[in-house]
mmCIF file of C-alpha atoms and ligand atoms in Angstrom:
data_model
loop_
_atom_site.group_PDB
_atom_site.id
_atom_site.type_symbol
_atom_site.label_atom_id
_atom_site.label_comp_id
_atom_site.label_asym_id
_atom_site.label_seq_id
_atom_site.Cartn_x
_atom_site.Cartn_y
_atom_site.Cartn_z
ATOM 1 C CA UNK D 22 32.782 12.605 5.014
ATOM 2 C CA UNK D 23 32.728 9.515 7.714
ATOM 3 C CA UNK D 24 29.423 7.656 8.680
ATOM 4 C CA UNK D 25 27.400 9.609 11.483
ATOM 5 C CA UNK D 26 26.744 6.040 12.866
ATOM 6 C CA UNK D 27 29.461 3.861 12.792
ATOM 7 C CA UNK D 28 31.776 6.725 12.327
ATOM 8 C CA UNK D 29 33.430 4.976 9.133
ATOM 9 C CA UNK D 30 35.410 6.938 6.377
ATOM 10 C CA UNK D 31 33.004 6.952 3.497
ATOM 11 C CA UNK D 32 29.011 8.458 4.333
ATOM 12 C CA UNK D 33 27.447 7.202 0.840
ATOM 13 C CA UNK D 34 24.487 9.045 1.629
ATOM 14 C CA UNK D 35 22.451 11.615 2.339
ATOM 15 C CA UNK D 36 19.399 10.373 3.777
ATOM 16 C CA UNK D 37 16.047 12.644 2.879
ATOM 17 C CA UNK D 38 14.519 12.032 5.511
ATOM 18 C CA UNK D 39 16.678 13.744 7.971
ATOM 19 C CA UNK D 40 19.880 14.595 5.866
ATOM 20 C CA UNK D 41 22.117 12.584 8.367
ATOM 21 C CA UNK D 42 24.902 11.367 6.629
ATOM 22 C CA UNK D 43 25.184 7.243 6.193
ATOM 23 C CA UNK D 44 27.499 4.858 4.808
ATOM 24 C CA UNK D 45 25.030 2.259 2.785
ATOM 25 C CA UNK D 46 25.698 -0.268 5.675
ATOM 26 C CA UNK D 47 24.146 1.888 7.964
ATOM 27 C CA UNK D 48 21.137 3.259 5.962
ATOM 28 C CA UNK D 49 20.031 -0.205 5.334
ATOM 29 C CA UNK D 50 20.240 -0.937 8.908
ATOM 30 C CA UNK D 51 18.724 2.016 9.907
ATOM 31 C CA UNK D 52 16.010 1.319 7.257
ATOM 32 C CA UNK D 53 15.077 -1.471 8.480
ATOM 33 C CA UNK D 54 15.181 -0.810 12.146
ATOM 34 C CA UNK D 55 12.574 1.810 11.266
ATOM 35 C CA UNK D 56 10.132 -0.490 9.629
ATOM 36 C CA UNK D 57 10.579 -2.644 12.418
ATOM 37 C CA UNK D 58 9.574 -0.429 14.595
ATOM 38 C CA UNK D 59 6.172 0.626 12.631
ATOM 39 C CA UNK D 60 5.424 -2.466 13.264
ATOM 40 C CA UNK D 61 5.926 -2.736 16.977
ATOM 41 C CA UNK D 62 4.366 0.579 18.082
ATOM 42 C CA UNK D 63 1.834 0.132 15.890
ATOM 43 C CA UNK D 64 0.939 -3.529 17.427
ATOM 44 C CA UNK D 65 0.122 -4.437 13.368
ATOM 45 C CA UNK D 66 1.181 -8.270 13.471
ATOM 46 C CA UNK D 67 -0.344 -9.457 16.819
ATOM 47 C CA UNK D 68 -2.018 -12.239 16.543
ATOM 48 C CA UNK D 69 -1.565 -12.382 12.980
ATOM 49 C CA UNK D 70 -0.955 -15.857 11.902
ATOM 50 C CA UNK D 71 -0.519 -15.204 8.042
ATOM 51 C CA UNK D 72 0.328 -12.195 6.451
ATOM 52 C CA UNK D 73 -0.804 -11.618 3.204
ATOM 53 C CA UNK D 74 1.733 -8.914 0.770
ATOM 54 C CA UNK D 75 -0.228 -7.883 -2.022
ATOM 55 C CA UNK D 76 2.507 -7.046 -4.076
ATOM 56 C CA UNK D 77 2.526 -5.661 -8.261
ATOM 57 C CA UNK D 78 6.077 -5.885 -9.142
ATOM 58 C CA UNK D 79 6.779 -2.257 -8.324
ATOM 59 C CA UNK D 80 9.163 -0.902 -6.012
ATOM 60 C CA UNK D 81 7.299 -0.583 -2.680
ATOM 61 C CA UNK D 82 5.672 -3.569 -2.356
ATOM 62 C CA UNK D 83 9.057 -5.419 -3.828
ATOM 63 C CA UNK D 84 10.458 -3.875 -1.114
ATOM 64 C CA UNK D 85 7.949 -4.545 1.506
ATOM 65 C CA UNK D 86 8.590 -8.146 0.411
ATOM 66 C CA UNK D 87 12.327 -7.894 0.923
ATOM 67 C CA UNK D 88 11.988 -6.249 4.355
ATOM 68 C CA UNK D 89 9.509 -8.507 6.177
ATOM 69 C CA UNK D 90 11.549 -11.803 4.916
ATOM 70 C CA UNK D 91 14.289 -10.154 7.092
ATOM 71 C CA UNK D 92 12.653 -8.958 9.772
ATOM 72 C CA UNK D 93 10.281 -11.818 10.051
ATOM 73 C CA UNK D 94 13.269 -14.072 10.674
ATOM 74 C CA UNK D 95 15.374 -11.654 12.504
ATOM 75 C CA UNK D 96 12.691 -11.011 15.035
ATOM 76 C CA UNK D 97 11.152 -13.985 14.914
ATOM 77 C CA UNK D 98 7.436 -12.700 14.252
ATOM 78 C CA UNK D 99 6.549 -16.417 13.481
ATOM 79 C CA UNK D 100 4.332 -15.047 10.873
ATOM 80 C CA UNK D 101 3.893 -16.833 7.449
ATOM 81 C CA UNK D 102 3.756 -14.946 4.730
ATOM 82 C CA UNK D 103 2.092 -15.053 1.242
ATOM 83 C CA UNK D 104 2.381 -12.917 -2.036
ATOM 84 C CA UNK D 105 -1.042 -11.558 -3.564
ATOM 85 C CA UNK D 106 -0.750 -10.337 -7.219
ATOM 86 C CA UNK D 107 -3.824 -8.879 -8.736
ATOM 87 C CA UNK D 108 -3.555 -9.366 -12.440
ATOM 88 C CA UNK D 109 -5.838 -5.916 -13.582
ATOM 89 C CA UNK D 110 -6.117 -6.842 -17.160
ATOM 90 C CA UNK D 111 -3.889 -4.266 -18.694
ATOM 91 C CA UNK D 112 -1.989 -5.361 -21.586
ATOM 92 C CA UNK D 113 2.175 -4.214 -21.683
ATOM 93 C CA UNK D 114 1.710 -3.117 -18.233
ATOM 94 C CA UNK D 115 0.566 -5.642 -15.605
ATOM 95 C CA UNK D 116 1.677 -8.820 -17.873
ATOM 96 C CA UNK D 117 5.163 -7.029 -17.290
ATOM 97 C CA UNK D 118 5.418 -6.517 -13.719
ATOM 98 C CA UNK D 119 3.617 -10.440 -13.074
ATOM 99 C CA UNK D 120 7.319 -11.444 -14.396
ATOM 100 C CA UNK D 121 9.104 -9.259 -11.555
ATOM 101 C CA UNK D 122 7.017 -10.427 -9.204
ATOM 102 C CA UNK D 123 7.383 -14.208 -10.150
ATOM 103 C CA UNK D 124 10.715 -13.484 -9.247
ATOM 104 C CA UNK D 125 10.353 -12.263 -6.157
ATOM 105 C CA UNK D 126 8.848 -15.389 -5.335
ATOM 106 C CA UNK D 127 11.711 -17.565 -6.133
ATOM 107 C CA UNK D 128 14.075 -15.509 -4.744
ATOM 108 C CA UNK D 129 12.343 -14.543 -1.378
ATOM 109 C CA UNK D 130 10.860 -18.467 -1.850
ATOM 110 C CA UNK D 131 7.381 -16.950 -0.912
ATOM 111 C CA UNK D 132 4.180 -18.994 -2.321
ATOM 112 C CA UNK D 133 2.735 -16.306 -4.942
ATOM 113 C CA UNK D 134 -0.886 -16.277 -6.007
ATOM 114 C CA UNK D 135 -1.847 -14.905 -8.673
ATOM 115 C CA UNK D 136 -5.990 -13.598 -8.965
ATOM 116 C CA UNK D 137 -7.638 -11.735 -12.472
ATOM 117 C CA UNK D 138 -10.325 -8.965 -12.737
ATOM 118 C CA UNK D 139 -11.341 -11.474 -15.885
ATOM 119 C CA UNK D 140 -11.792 -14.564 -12.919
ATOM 120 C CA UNK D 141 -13.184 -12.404 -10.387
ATOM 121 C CA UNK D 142 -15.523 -10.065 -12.551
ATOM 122 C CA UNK D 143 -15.523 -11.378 -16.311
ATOM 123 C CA UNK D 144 -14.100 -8.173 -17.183
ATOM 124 C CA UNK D 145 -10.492 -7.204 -17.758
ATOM 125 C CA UNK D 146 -9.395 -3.647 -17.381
ATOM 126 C CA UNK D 147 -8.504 -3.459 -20.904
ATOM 127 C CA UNK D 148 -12.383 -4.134 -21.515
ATOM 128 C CA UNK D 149 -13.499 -1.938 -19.145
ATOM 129 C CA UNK D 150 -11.738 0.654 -20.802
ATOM 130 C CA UNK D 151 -13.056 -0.607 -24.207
ATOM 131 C CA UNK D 152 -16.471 0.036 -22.906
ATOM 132 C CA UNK D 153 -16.221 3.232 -20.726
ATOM 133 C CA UNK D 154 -12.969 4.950 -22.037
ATOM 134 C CA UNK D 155 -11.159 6.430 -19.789
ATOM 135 C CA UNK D 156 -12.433 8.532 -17.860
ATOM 136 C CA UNK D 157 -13.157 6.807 -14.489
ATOM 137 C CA UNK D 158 -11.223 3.850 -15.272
ATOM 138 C CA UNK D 159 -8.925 4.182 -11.643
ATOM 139 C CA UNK D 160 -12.666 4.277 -10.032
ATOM 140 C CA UNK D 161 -12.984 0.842 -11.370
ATOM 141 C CA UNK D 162 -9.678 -0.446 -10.768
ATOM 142 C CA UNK D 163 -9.230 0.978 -7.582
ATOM 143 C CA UNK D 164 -12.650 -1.093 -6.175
ATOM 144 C CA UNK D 165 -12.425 -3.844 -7.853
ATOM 145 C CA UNK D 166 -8.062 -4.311 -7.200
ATOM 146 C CA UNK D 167 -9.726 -3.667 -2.970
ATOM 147 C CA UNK D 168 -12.623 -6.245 -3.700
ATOM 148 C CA UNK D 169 -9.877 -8.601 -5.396
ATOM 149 C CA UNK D 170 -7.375 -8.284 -2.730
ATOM 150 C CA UNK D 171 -9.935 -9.267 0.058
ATOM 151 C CA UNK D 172 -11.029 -12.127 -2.065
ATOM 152 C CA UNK D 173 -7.599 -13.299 -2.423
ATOM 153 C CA UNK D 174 -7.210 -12.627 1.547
ATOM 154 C CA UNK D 175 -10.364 -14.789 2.231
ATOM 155 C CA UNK D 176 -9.127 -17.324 0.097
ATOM 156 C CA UNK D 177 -5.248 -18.079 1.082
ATOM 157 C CA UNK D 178 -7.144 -17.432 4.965
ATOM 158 C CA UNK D 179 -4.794 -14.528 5.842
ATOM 159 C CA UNK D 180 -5.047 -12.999 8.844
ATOM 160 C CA UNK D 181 -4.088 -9.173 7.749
ATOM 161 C CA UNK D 182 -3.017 -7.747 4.456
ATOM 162 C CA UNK D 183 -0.037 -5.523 4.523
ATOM 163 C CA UNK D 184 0.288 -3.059 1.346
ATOM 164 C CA UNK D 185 3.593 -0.917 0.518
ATOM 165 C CA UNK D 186 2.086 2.349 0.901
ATOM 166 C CA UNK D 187 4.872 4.387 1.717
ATOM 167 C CA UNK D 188 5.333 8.127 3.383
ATOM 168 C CA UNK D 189 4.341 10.106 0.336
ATOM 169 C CA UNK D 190 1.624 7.851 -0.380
ATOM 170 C CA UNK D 191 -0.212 8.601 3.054
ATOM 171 C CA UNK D 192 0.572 12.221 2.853
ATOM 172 C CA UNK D 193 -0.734 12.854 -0.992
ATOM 173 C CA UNK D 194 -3.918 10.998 0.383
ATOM 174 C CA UNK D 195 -4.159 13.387 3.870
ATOM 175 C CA UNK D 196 -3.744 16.456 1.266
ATOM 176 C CA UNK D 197 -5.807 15.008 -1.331
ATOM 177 C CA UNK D 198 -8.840 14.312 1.487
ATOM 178 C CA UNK D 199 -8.174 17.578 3.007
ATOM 179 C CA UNK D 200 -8.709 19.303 -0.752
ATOM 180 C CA UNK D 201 -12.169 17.081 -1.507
ATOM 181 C CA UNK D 202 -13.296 18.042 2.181
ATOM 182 C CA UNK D 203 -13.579 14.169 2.876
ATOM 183 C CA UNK D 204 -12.806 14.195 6.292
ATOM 184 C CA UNK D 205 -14.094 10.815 6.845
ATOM 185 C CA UNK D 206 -10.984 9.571 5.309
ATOM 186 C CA UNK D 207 -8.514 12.285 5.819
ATOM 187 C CA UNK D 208 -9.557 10.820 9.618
ATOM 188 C CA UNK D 209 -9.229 6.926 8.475
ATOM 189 C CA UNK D 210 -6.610 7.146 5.421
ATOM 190 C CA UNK D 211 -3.194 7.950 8.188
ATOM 191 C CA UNK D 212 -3.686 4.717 10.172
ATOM 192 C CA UNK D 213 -1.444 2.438 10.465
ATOM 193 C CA UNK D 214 -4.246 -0.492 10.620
ATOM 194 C CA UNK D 215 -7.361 -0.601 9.474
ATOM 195 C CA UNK D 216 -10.076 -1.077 12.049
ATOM 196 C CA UNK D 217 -10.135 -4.646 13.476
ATOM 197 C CA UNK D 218 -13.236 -6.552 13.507
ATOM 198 C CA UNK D 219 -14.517 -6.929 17.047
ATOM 199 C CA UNK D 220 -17.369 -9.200 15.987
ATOM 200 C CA UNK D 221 -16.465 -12.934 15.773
ATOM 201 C CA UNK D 222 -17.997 -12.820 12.210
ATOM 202 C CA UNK D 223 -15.025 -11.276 10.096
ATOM 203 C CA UNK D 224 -16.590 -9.507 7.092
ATOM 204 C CA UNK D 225 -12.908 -8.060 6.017
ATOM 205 C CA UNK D 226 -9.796 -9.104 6.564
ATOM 206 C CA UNK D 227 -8.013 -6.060 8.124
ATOM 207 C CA UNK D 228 -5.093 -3.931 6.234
ATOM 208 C CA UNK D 229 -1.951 -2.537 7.609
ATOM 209 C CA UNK D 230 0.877 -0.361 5.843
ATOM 210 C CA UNK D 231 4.488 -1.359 7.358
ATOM 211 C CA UNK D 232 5.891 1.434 4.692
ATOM 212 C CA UNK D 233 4.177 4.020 5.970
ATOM 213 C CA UNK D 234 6.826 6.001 7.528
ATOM 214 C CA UNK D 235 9.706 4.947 4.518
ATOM 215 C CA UNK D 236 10.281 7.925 2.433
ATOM 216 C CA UNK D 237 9.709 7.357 -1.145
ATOM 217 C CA UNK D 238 13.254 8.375 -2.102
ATOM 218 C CA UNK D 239 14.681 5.835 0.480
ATOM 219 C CA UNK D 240 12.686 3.121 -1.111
ATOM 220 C CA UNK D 241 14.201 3.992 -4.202
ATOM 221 C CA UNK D 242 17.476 3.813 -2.577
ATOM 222 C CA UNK D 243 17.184 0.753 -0.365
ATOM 223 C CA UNK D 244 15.877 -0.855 -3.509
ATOM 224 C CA UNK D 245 18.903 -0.230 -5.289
ATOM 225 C CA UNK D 246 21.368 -0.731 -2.705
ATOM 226 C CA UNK D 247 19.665 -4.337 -2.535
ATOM 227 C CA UNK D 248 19.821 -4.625 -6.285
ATOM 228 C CA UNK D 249 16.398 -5.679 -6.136
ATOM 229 C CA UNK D 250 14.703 -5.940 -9.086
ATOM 230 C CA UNK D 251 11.793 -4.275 -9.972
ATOM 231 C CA UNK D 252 8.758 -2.030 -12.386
ATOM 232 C CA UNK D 253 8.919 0.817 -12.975
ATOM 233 C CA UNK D 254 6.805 1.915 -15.859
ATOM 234 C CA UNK D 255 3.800 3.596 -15.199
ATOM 235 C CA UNK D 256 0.035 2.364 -16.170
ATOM 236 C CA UNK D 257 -0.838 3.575 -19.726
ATOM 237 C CA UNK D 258 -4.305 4.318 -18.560
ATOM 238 C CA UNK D 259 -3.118 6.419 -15.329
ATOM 239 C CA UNK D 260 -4.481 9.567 -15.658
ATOM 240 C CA UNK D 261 -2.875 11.168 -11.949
ATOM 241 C CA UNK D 262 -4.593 14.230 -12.502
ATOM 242 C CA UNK D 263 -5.757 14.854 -8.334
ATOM 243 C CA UNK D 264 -3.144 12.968 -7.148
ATOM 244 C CA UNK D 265 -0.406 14.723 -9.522
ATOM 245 C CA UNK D 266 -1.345 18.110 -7.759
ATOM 246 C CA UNK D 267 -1.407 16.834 -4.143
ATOM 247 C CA UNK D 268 2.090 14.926 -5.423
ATOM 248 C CA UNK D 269 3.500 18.241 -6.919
ATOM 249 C CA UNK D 270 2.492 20.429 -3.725
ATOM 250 C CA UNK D 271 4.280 18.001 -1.195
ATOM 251 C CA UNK D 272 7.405 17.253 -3.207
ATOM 252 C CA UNK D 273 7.521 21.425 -3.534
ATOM 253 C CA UNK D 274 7.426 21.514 0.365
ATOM 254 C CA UNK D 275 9.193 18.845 0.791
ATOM 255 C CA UNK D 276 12.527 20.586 -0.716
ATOM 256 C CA UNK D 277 11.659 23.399 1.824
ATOM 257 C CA UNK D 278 11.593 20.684 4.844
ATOM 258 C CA UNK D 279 11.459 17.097 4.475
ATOM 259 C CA UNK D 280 9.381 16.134 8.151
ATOM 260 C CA UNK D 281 6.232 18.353 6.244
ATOM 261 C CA UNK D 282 5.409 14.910 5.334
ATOM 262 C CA UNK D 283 5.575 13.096 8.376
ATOM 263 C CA UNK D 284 3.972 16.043 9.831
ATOM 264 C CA UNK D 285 0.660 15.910 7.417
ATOM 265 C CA UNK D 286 0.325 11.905 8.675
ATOM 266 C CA UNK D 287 0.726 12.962 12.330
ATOM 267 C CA UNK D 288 -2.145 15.882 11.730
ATOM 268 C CA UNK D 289 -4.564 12.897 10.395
ATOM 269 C CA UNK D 290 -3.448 10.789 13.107
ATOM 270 C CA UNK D 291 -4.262 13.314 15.622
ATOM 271 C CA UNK D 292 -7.201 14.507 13.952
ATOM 272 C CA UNK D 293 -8.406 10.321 14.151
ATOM 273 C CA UNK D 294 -7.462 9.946 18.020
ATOM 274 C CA UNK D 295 -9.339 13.459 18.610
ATOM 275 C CA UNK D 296 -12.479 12.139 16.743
ATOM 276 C CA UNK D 297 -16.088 11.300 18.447
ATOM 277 C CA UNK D 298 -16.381 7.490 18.350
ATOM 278 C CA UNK D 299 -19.635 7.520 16.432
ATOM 279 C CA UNK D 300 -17.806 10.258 13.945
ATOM 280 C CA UNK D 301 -15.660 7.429 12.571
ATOM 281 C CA UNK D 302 -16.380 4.552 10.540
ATOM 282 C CA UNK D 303 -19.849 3.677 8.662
ATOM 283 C CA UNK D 304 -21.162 0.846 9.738
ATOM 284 C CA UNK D 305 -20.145 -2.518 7.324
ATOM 285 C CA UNK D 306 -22.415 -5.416 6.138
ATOM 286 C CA UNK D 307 -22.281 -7.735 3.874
ATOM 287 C CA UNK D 308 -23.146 -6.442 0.087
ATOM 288 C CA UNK D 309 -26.765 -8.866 -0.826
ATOM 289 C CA UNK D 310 -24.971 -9.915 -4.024
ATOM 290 C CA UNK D 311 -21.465 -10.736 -3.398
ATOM 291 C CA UNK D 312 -20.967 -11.011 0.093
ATOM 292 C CA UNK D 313 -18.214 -8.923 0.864
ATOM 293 C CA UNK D 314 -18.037 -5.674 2.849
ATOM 294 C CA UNK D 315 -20.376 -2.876 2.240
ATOM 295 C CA UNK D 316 -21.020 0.278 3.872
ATOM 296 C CA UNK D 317 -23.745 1.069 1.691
ATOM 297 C CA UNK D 318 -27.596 1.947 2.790
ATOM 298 C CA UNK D 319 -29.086 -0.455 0.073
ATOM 299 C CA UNK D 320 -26.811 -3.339 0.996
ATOM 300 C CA UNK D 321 -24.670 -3.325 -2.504
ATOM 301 C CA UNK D 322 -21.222 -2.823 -2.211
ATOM 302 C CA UNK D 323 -19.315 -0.766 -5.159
ATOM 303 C CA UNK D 324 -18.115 -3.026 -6.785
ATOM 304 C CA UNK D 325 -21.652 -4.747 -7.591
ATOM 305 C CA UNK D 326 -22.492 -0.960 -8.587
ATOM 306 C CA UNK D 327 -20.095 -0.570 -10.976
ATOM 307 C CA UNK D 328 -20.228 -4.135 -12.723
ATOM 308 C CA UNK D 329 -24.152 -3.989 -13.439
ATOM 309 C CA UNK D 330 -23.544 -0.236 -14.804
ATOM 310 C CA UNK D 331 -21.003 -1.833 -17.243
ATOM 311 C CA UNK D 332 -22.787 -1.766 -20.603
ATOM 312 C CA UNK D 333 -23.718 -4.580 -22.228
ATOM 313 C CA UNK D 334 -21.453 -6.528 -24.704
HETATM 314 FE FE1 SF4 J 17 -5.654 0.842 -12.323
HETATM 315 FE FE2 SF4 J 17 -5.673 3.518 -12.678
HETATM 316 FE FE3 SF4 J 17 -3.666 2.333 -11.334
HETATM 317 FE FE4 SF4 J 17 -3.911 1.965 -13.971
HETATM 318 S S1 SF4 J 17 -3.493 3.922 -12.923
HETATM 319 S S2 SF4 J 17 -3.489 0.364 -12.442
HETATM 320 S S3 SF4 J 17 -6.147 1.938 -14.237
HETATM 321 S S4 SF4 J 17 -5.827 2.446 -10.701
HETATM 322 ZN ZN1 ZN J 18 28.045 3.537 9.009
HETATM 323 ZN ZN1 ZN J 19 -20.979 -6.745 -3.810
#
């Protein structure tokens, strides 16, 4: 079967996203091209001066890694970039991945910085679970991994932090907000960037997803084309019960057509431009005890919540 590009013998592959036929030359240009040009139409890197990857060792943001290297040379971005590892605490899990991502670093030569729940908050995830069990646990980890990126942002002085939330991640989250009746963030979770500070004090450094149009199953295959090394076993503590339905439901759909889930990003996307200004965002402050964002009435952010409900040792 020849290449529907370059019209070569050998198509390798059958991309999912539109079932054209590639040979793996092609897809990885194609791939590329695409990310590319997320971050053109989307305007995500102007005037960003350094780029901050938070990266975990698994395959997206190993990926993410990969791309912008090449693209940030190849188009000449002039954007620096640094890796952002947030060590959670979780013994035969995140120790594991730290080693992939180490050597991402000396392969891509990226600076890598490495920041713990234990520095940040005393506590390790391990501990938290120790304390709490685990029910809840992701509540924890997921606001205190956001609280510990931004620190990490604020610290290197990164202009933007780019994630490697790819296509099935957004559209999980649309259903997922759609099925909780949040739509606050079924409005906010399917943009590209989050909002941009217009005050000239920054409170949080601003997040942008270049993956957010890559299929997961391209990922998979870009990543392995690349032979890029990376983790792939899951957290022992992850409990996917929401997300596992909203996952199950699009991967069912997506068998019957594969644009469903560029279709459920579009909807929030549309849904987001079609929004009354005032309709959008809560207003942010800074939390009273640790300074960083908050969008809470009493002026303490989450994370502050959650530590000083942490029983006592
Ligand atoms: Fe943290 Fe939950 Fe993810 Fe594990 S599954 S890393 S506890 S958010
Ligand atoms: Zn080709
Ligand atoms: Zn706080």
């Amino acid at each position: 079967m020849p290449c529907e590009s370059c019209a070569s013998p050998s198509a390798a592959i059958i991309r999912p996203k539109d079932r054209s036929r590639l040979c793996k030359g092609c897809f990885i240009s194609a791939f590329e091209d695409e990310v590319h040009q997320t971050i053109l139409s989307t305007g995500m890197l102007r005037g960003v001066r350094r780029l901050i990857l938070g990266v975990s060792g698994g395959k997206d943001s190993t990926v993410l890694a990969h791309v912008l290297n090449i693209l940030n040379a190849r188009h000449k971005y002039g954007v620096e970039l640094c890796l952002l590892c947030i060590d959670e605490g979780i013994a035969g899990y995140r120790d594991k991945s730290i080693e992939v991502v180490k050597r991402n670093e000396s392969d891509l030569g990226i600076k890598l910085t490495l920041l713990s729940y234990s520095e940040l908050f005393g506590h390790t995830m391990d501990s938290i679970v120790g304390k709490t069990g685990t029910k809840g646990n992701c509540t924890y980890c997921g606001v205190f991994r956001r609280s510990a990126l931004e620190e990490g942002a604020g610290m290197l002085q990164g202009d933007m932090i780019a994630t490697g939330h790819n296509a099935d991640d957004v559209a999980e989250t649309v259903v997922m907000n759609y099925l909780r009746g949040d739509i606050a963030r079924l409005r906010r979770c399917a943009m590209a960037v989050s909002e941009r500070s217009e005050s000239s004090e920054r409170i949080t450094v601003p997040r942008c997803k270049p993956l957010m149009y890559a299929y997961e199953k391209e990922i998979v295959m870009y990543a392995f084309y690349n032979k890029l090394p990376y983790f792939s076993t899951e957290c022992k503590y992850s409990p996917h019960a929401f997300r596992g339905n909203a996952r199950t439901f699009i991967k069912g759909l997506e068998k019957v057509d594969p644009k469903i889930i560029l279709n459920l990003i579009r909807g929030a996307q549309a849904l987001e431009a079609s929004g009354r200004p005032d309709a959008r965002s809560p207003s942010i402050r800074r939390c009273l005890r640790c300074g960083h964002a908050c969008s809470s009435a009493q002026g303490i952010c989450k994370g502050c919540t959650l530590l000083e409900g942490l029983p006592a040792e």
